[in-house]
mmCIF file of C-alpha atoms in Angstrom:
data_model
loop_
_atom_site.group_PDB
_atom_site.id
_atom_site.type_symbol
_atom_site.label_atom_id
_atom_site.label_comp_id
_atom_site.label_asym_id
_atom_site.label_seq_id
_atom_site.Cartn_x
_atom_site.Cartn_y
_atom_site.Cartn_z
ATOM 1 C CA MET A 31 170.915 -52.324 197.635
ATOM 2 C CA ASP A 32 171.145 -54.366 200.851
ATOM 3 C CA ASN A 33 173.687 -51.904 202.205
ATOM 4 C CA PHE A 34 171.372 -49.018 201.329
ATOM 5 C CA LEU A 35 168.370 -50.586 203.096
ATOM 6 C CA ASN A 36 170.449 -51.400 206.162
ATOM 7 C CA SER A 37 171.850 -47.878 206.478
ATOM 8 C CA TRP A 38 170.202 -45.171 208.595
ATOM 9 C CA TYR A 39 169.715 -42.880 205.608
ATOM 10 C CA GLY A 40 168.218 -45.715 203.561
ATOM 11 C CA ILE A 41 165.704 -46.494 206.285
ATOM 12 C CA ALA A 42 164.902 -42.772 206.645
ATOM 13 C CA ILE A 43 164.297 -42.428 202.897
ATOM 14 C CA MET A 44 162.062 -45.503 202.813
ATOM 15 C CA ILE A 45 160.041 -44.284 205.811
ATOM 16 C CA THR A 46 159.689 -40.847 204.209
ATOM 17 C CA PHE A 47 158.565 -42.446 200.934
ATOM 18 C CA ASP A 48 155.997 -44.591 202.772
ATOM 19 C CA ILE A 49 154.624 -41.556 204.606
ATOM 20 C CA ILE A 50 154.327 -39.575 201.369
ATOM 21 C CA ALA A 51 152.646 -42.527 199.635
ATOM 22 C CA LEU A 52 150.179 -42.842 202.529
ATOM 23 C CA PHE A 53 149.313 -39.144 202.330
ATOM 24 C CA VAL A 54 148.791 -39.428 198.588
ATOM 25 C CA VAL A 55 146.425 -42.378 199.071
ATOM 26 C CA ILE A 56 144.547 -40.523 201.821
ATOM 27 C CA CYS A 57 144.150 -37.416 199.667
ATOM 28 C CA ILE A 58 142.979 -39.361 196.618
ATOM 29 C CA THR A 59 140.458 -41.512 198.508
ATOM 30 C CA TYR A 60 139.443 -38.988 201.175
ATOM 31 C CA ARG A 61 136.123 -38.039 199.605
ATOM 32 C CA TRP A 62 134.721 -41.552 199.408
ATOM 33 C CA PHE A 63 136.636 -43.453 202.094
ATOM 34 C CA PHE A 64 139.107 -41.819 204.456
ATOM 35 C CA LYS A 65 136.880 -38.977 205.677
ATOM 36 C CA ARG A 66 134.559 -41.579 207.162
ATOM 37 C CA VAL A 67 137.541 -43.585 208.460
ATOM 38 C CA PHE A 68 138.863 -40.525 210.303
ATOM 39 C CA ASP A 69 135.421 -39.825 211.758
ATOM 40 C CA VAL A 70 135.232 -43.369 213.113
ATOM 41 C CA LEU A 71 138.771 -43.442 214.492
ATOM 42 C CA VAL A 72 138.723 -39.980 216.075
ATOM 43 C CA SER A 73 135.235 -40.424 217.553
ATOM 44 C CA ALA A 74 136.259 -43.831 218.957
ATOM 45 C CA VAL A 75 139.261 -42.252 220.680
ATOM 46 C CA CYS A 76 137.102 -39.390 221.988
ATOM 47 C CA LEU A 77 134.498 -41.836 223.304
ATOM 48 C CA ALA A 78 137.197 -43.769 225.123
ATOM 49 C CA LEU A 79 138.627 -40.587 226.666
ATOM 50 C CA VAL A 80 135.282 -39.187 227.846
ATOM 51 C CA SER A 81 133.738 -42.522 228.865
ATOM 52 C CA PRO A 82 134.172 -41.627 232.585
ATOM 53 C CA LEU A 83 132.154 -38.472 231.914
ATOM 54 C CA PHE A 84 129.382 -40.464 230.234
ATOM 55 C CA LEU A 85 129.349 -42.734 233.298
ATOM 56 C CA ALA A 86 129.220 -39.755 235.679
ATOM 57 C CA ILE A 87 126.276 -38.246 233.770
ATOM 58 C CA HIS A 88 124.463 -41.575 233.808
ATOM 59 C CA LEU A 89 124.968 -42.111 237.559
ATOM 60 C CA ARG A 90 124.065 -38.543 238.530
ATOM 61 C CA GLY A 91 121.054 -38.611 236.213
ATOM 62 C CA LYS A 92 119.776 -41.897 237.608
ATOM 63 C CA LYS A 93 120.168 -40.571 241.152
ATOM 64 C CA PHE A 94 118.192 -37.460 240.247
ATOM 65 C CA MET A 95 115.438 -39.582 238.676
ATOM 66 C CA LYS A 96 115.303 -41.746 241.795
ATOM 67 C CA ASP A 97 115.160 -38.755 244.150
ATOM 68 C CA ASN A 98 112.653 -36.912 241.969
ATOM 69 C CA GLU A 99 110.351 -39.624 240.701
ATOM 70 C CA GLY A 100 108.311 -38.540 237.699
ATOM 71 C CA ALA A 101 110.437 -35.463 236.921
ATOM 72 C CA ILE A 102 111.691 -37.043 233.682
ATOM 73 C CA GLU A 103 111.268 -40.432 232.064
ATOM 74 C CA CYS A 104 114.599 -40.602 230.259
ATOM 75 C CA LEU A 105 117.991 -38.901 230.608
ATOM 76 C CA THR A 106 118.131 -38.155 226.891
ATOM 77 C CA GLU A 107 115.707 -36.700 224.380
ATOM 78 C CA SER A 108 115.612 -36.940 220.599
ATOM 79 C CA TYR A 109 115.614 -34.092 218.120
ATOM 80 C CA TYR A 110 115.374 -34.453 214.367
ATOM 81 C CA ARG A 111 117.534 -33.014 211.630
ATOM 82 C CA VAL A 112 117.925 -33.568 207.892
ATOM 83 C CA GLY A 113 121.164 -35.283 206.966
ATOM 84 C CA LYS A 114 122.940 -36.609 203.922
ATOM 85 C CA LYS A 115 120.700 -37.410 200.932
ATOM 86 C CA GLU A 116 117.876 -35.523 202.687
ATOM 87 C CA LYS A 117 117.327 -38.360 205.150
ATOM 88 C CA VAL A 118 115.794 -37.481 208.508
ATOM 89 C CA ILE A 119 118.188 -38.382 211.318
ATOM 90 C CA ALA A 120 117.317 -38.687 215.016
ATOM 91 C CA LEU A 121 119.981 -37.204 217.280
ATOM 92 C CA LYS A 122 120.218 -37.354 221.065
ATOM 93 C CA LYS A 123 120.997 -34.817 223.761
ATOM 94 C CA TYR A 124 121.033 -34.955 227.547
ATOM 95 C CA ARG A 125 118.075 -33.354 229.289
ATOM 96 C CA SER A 126 118.810 -30.453 231.602
ATOM 97 C CA ARG A 127 115.209 -29.218 231.893
ATOM 98 C CA ASP A 128 111.791 -30.803 232.172
ATOM 99 C CA SER A 129 108.938 -30.476 229.677
ATOM 100 C CA GLU A 130 107.937 -27.135 231.225
ATOM 101 C CA GLY A 131 111.417 -25.650 230.943
ATOM 102 C CA ARG A 132 112.400 -25.960 234.593
ATOM 103 C CA VAL A 133 116.003 -26.857 235.378
ATOM 104 C CA LEU A 134 116.400 -30.393 236.719
ATOM 105 C CA GLY A 135 117.940 -29.391 240.033
ATOM 106 C CA MET A 136 121.677 -29.578 240.608
ATOM 107 C CA TYR A 137 121.931 -32.242 237.920
ATOM 108 C CA GLY A 138 120.414 -29.952 235.275
ATOM 109 C CA ARG A 139 122.519 -26.993 236.368
ATOM 110 C CA TRP A 140 125.628 -29.185 236.158
ATOM 111 C CA ILE A 141 124.724 -30.246 232.612
ATOM 112 C CA GLU A 142 124.164 -26.644 231.515
ATOM 113 C CA LYS A 143 127.178 -25.182 233.328
ATOM 114 C CA TRP A 144 129.607 -27.537 231.608
ATOM 115 C CA LYS A 145 127.644 -27.592 228.314
ATOM 116 C CA LEU A 146 127.231 -31.365 228.347
ATOM 117 C CA SER A 147 123.811 -31.527 226.678
ATOM 118 C CA TYR A 148 125.235 -32.329 223.258
ATOM 119 C CA LEU A 149 128.001 -34.685 224.369
ATOM 120 C CA PRO A 150 126.205 -37.600 222.596
ATOM 121 C CA ARG A 151 127.168 -35.939 219.311
ATOM 122 C CA ILE A 152 130.457 -37.818 219.520
ATOM 123 C CA TYR A 153 128.510 -41.064 219.403
ATOM 124 C CA GLU A 154 126.435 -39.770 216.472
ATOM 125 C CA VAL A 155 129.673 -39.143 214.566
ATOM 126 C CA PHE A 156 130.792 -42.699 215.294
ATOM 127 C CA LEU A 157 127.469 -44.012 213.935
ATOM 128 C CA GLY A 158 127.807 -41.959 210.767
ATOM 129 C CA LYS A 159 124.765 -39.749 211.251
ATOM 130 C CA ILE A 160 126.928 -36.628 211.296
ATOM 131 C CA SER A 161 130.578 -35.789 210.723
ATOM 132 C CA PHE A 162 133.133 -33.750 212.632
ATOM 133 C CA ILE A 163 133.336 -31.281 209.745
ATOM 134 C CA GLY A 164 130.379 -30.549 207.504
ATOM 135 C CA VAL A 165 127.410 -28.319 206.767
ATOM 136 C CA LYS A 166 124.904 -27.058 209.336
ATOM 137 C CA ALA A 167 122.286 -29.634 210.310
ATOM 138 C CA LEU A 168 118.912 -28.176 209.325
ATOM 139 C CA ARG A 169 115.627 -28.785 211.093
ATOM 140 C CA ARG A 170 112.889 -30.411 209.024
ATOM 141 C CA SER A 171 111.021 -27.111 209.063
ATOM 142 C CA GLU A 172 114.063 -25.468 207.463
ATOM 143 C CA ALA A 173 114.793 -28.207 204.922
ATOM 144 C CA GLU A 174 111.189 -27.964 203.752
ATOM 145 C CA PHE A 175 112.070 -24.655 202.080
ATOM 146 C CA VAL A 176 115.372 -25.754 200.531
ATOM 147 C CA GLU A 177 114.277 -25.960 196.908
ATOM 148 C CA THR A 178 116.900 -24.862 194.360
ATOM 149 C CA ASP A 179 119.673 -27.112 193.057
ATOM 150 C CA VAL A 180 122.284 -24.810 194.590
ATOM 151 C CA GLU A 181 120.684 -25.150 198.009
ATOM 152 C CA LYS A 182 120.108 -28.899 197.728
ATOM 153 C CA ASP A 183 123.782 -29.595 196.995
ATOM 154 C CA ARG A 184 124.378 -29.274 200.749
ATOM 155 C CA PHE A 185 122.680 -32.651 201.175
ATOM 156 C CA LEU A 186 125.508 -34.368 199.282
ATOM 157 C CA VAL A 187 127.488 -34.441 202.538
ATOM 158 C CA ARG A 188 126.784 -35.177 206.185
ATOM 159 C CA PRO A 189 126.051 -32.331 208.607
ATOM 160 C CA GLY A 190 129.033 -31.507 210.778
ATOM 161 C CA LEU A 191 129.975 -30.254 214.215
ATOM 162 C CA ILE A 192 132.361 -27.738 212.658
ATOM 163 C CA ASN A 193 131.077 -25.627 209.759
ATOM 164 C CA PRO A 194 133.259 -24.586 206.776
ATOM 165 C CA LEU A 195 132.063 -20.998 207.307
ATOM 166 C CA VAL A 196 134.627 -20.822 210.094
ATOM 167 C CA LEU A 197 137.167 -19.933 207.384
ATOM 168 C CA LYS A 198 135.545 -16.688 206.245
ATOM 169 C CA GLY A 199 132.231 -16.236 208.032
ATOM 170 C CA ASP A 200 131.345 -13.299 210.258
ATOM 171 C CA GLU A 201 128.361 -11.877 212.125
ATOM 172 C CA GLU A 202 126.842 -10.630 208.849
ATOM 173 C CA VAL A 203 126.714 -14.002 207.017
ATOM 174 C CA THR A 204 123.307 -14.628 205.420
ATOM 175 C CA TYR A 205 121.569 -17.900 204.633
ATOM 176 C CA GLU A 206 122.194 -17.330 200.930
ATOM 177 C CA GLU A 207 125.925 -17.075 201.631
ATOM 178 C CA MET A 208 125.767 -20.171 203.807
ATOM 179 C CA PHE A 209 124.121 -22.199 201.036
ATOM 180 C CA LEU A 210 126.792 -21.086 198.572
ATOM 181 C CA SER A 211 129.476 -22.073 201.099
ATOM 182 C CA ASP A 212 127.746 -25.422 201.644
ATOM 183 C CA ARG A 213 127.672 -26.105 197.915
ATOM 184 C CA LYS A 214 131.348 -25.214 197.528
ATOM 185 C CA TYR A 215 132.246 -27.514 200.413
ATOM 186 C CA ALA A 216 130.099 -30.396 199.131
ATOM 187 C CA TRP A 217 131.807 -30.292 195.741
ATOM 188 C CA ASN A 218 135.371 -29.525 196.822
ATOM 189 C CA TYR A 219 136.058 -30.829 200.337
ATOM 190 C CA SER A 220 139.441 -32.503 200.786
ATOM 191 C CA PHE A 221 141.772 -33.809 203.477
ATOM 192 C CA PHE A 222 143.899 -30.677 203.689
ATOM 193 C CA GLY A 223 140.794 -28.500 203.446
ATOM 194 C CA ASP A 224 139.237 -30.238 206.449
ATOM 195 C CA VAL A 225 142.501 -29.997 208.382
ATOM 196 C CA LYS A 226 142.577 -26.253 207.716
ATOM 197 C CA ILE A 227 138.949 -25.883 208.823
ATOM 198 C CA PHE A 228 139.679 -27.768 212.056
ATOM 199 C CA PHE A 229 142.719 -25.706 213.044
ATOM 200 C CA VAL A 230 141.039 -22.386 212.215
ATOM 201 C CA TRP A 231 138.067 -23.482 214.358
ATOM 202 C CA LEU A 232 140.414 -24.553 217.170
ATOM 203 C CA LEU A 233 142.188 -21.183 217.071
ATOM 204 C CA LYS A 234 138.847 -19.344 217.277
ATOM 205 C CA LYS A 235 137.832 -21.510 220.243
ATOM 206 C CA ILE A 236 141.087 -20.710 222.034
ATOM 207 C CA ARG A 237 140.435 -17.013 221.395
ATOM 208 C CA GLY A 238 136.891 -17.406 222.726
ATOM 209 C CA GLU A 239 135.253 -16.317 219.460
ATOM 210 C CA ASP A 240 132.556 -18.994 219.750
ATOM 211 C CA ASP A 241 130.447 -19.485 216.578
ATOM 212 C CA TYR A 242 129.715 -15.879 215.615
ATOM 213 C CA TYR A 243 131.073 -16.688 212.177
ATOM 214 C CA MET A 244 127.691 -18.317 211.447
ATOM 215 C CA GLY A 245 126.061 -14.887 211.212
ATOM 216 C CA GLU A 246 122.273 -14.745 210.949
ATOM 217 C CA THR A 247 122.108 -18.540 210.633
ATOM 218 C CA ARG A 248 123.071 -18.670 214.310
ATOM 219 C CA LYS A 249 120.396 -16.224 215.427
ATOM 220 C CA GLU A 250 117.332 -17.537 213.617
ATOM 221 C CA SER A 251 116.174 -20.574 211.666
ATOM 222 C CA TYR A 252 115.883 -20.546 207.898
ATOM 223 C CA ALA A 253 112.089 -20.724 208.188
ATOM 224 C CA GLU A 254 112.081 -17.720 210.545
ATOM 225 C CA ASN A 255 114.324 -15.855 208.131
ATOM 226 C CA LEU A 256 111.983 -16.521 205.206
ATOM 227 C CA LEU A 257 108.946 -15.481 207.246
ATOM 228 C CA LYS A 258 110.637 -12.267 208.359
ATOM 229 C CA ASP A 259 111.444 -11.409 204.736
ATOM 230 C CA GLU A 260 107.856 -12.311 203.737
ATOM 231 C CA ARG A 261 109.030 -15.009 201.347
ATOM 232 C CA ILE A 262 106.669 -17.495 202.979
ATOM 233 C CA THR A 263 103.317 -17.057 204.710
ATOM 234 C CA LYS A 264 102.560 -17.619 208.386
ATOM 235 C CA GLU A 265 100.499 -20.645 207.355
ATOM 236 C CA ASP A 266 103.480 -22.154 205.504
ATOM 237 C CA TYR A 267 105.683 -21.478 208.519
ATOM 238 C CA ASP A 268 103.290 -23.067 211.014
ATOM 239 C CA ALA A 269 102.809 -26.130 208.795
ATOM 240 C CA ALA A 270 106.585 -26.588 208.505
ATOM 241 C CA LEU A 271 107.062 -26.361 212.285
ATOM 242 C CA GLU A 272 104.860 -29.408 212.744
ATOM 243 C CA LEU A 273 107.455 -31.477 210.866
ATOM 244 C CA ASP A 274 110.126 -30.872 213.507
ATOM 245 C CA GLU A 275 108.578 -33.354 215.931
ATOM 246 C CA LYS A 276 108.103 -36.095 213.366
ATOM 247 C CA ALA A 277 110.608 -38.860 212.648
ATOM 248 C CA ASP A 278 109.321 -39.585 209.133
#
């Protein structure tokens, strides 16, 4: 046995066995442990890599605020979404425009040109508010109309930056199809499933296909969709919109 463990092929076999055992443990515990572990580890690495960019945004933003006193009070603004277990989560994004929709000079144009507004999402993943892979984060005005058990199953998991619809979605995907996809993901997500979703998304990004796979859910909100189809009244729609600015 000692000769076996000291030989190159013995060491190779033991390393291979350890790797296989690790993968088995990851797969078995992924749903309740390792998915969150990967989110924390990957987001921590990403934060470390882009920390100079965060610093550059902060310095340029502070300079703009100093040169244009009163233009904005804070570099970031909050927006609210409904997360896991139907909890309202406050997310952050960098401002590129003022309250009247005007671009914040060269600083704002820089933010928009390089699509940096939602860079804080990496930090939100680290905090556990969202995940790298998960369902679409709904506004409160949209979640207000999520009523059936099939639709509510989406709240069993965290919203994600990459949606499972990337696997089979197209420009014709409806909200009903999205909810069915969300439910399937919530009940069946796995390590290898998430890996597949990530690489398919990465391939689409390389091809420049953007997020057209989200279909009508990309073009209009769920509340707008219901109003258009006359499944809710204008009064219901207006009342739901008021929830979007509230934290609780």
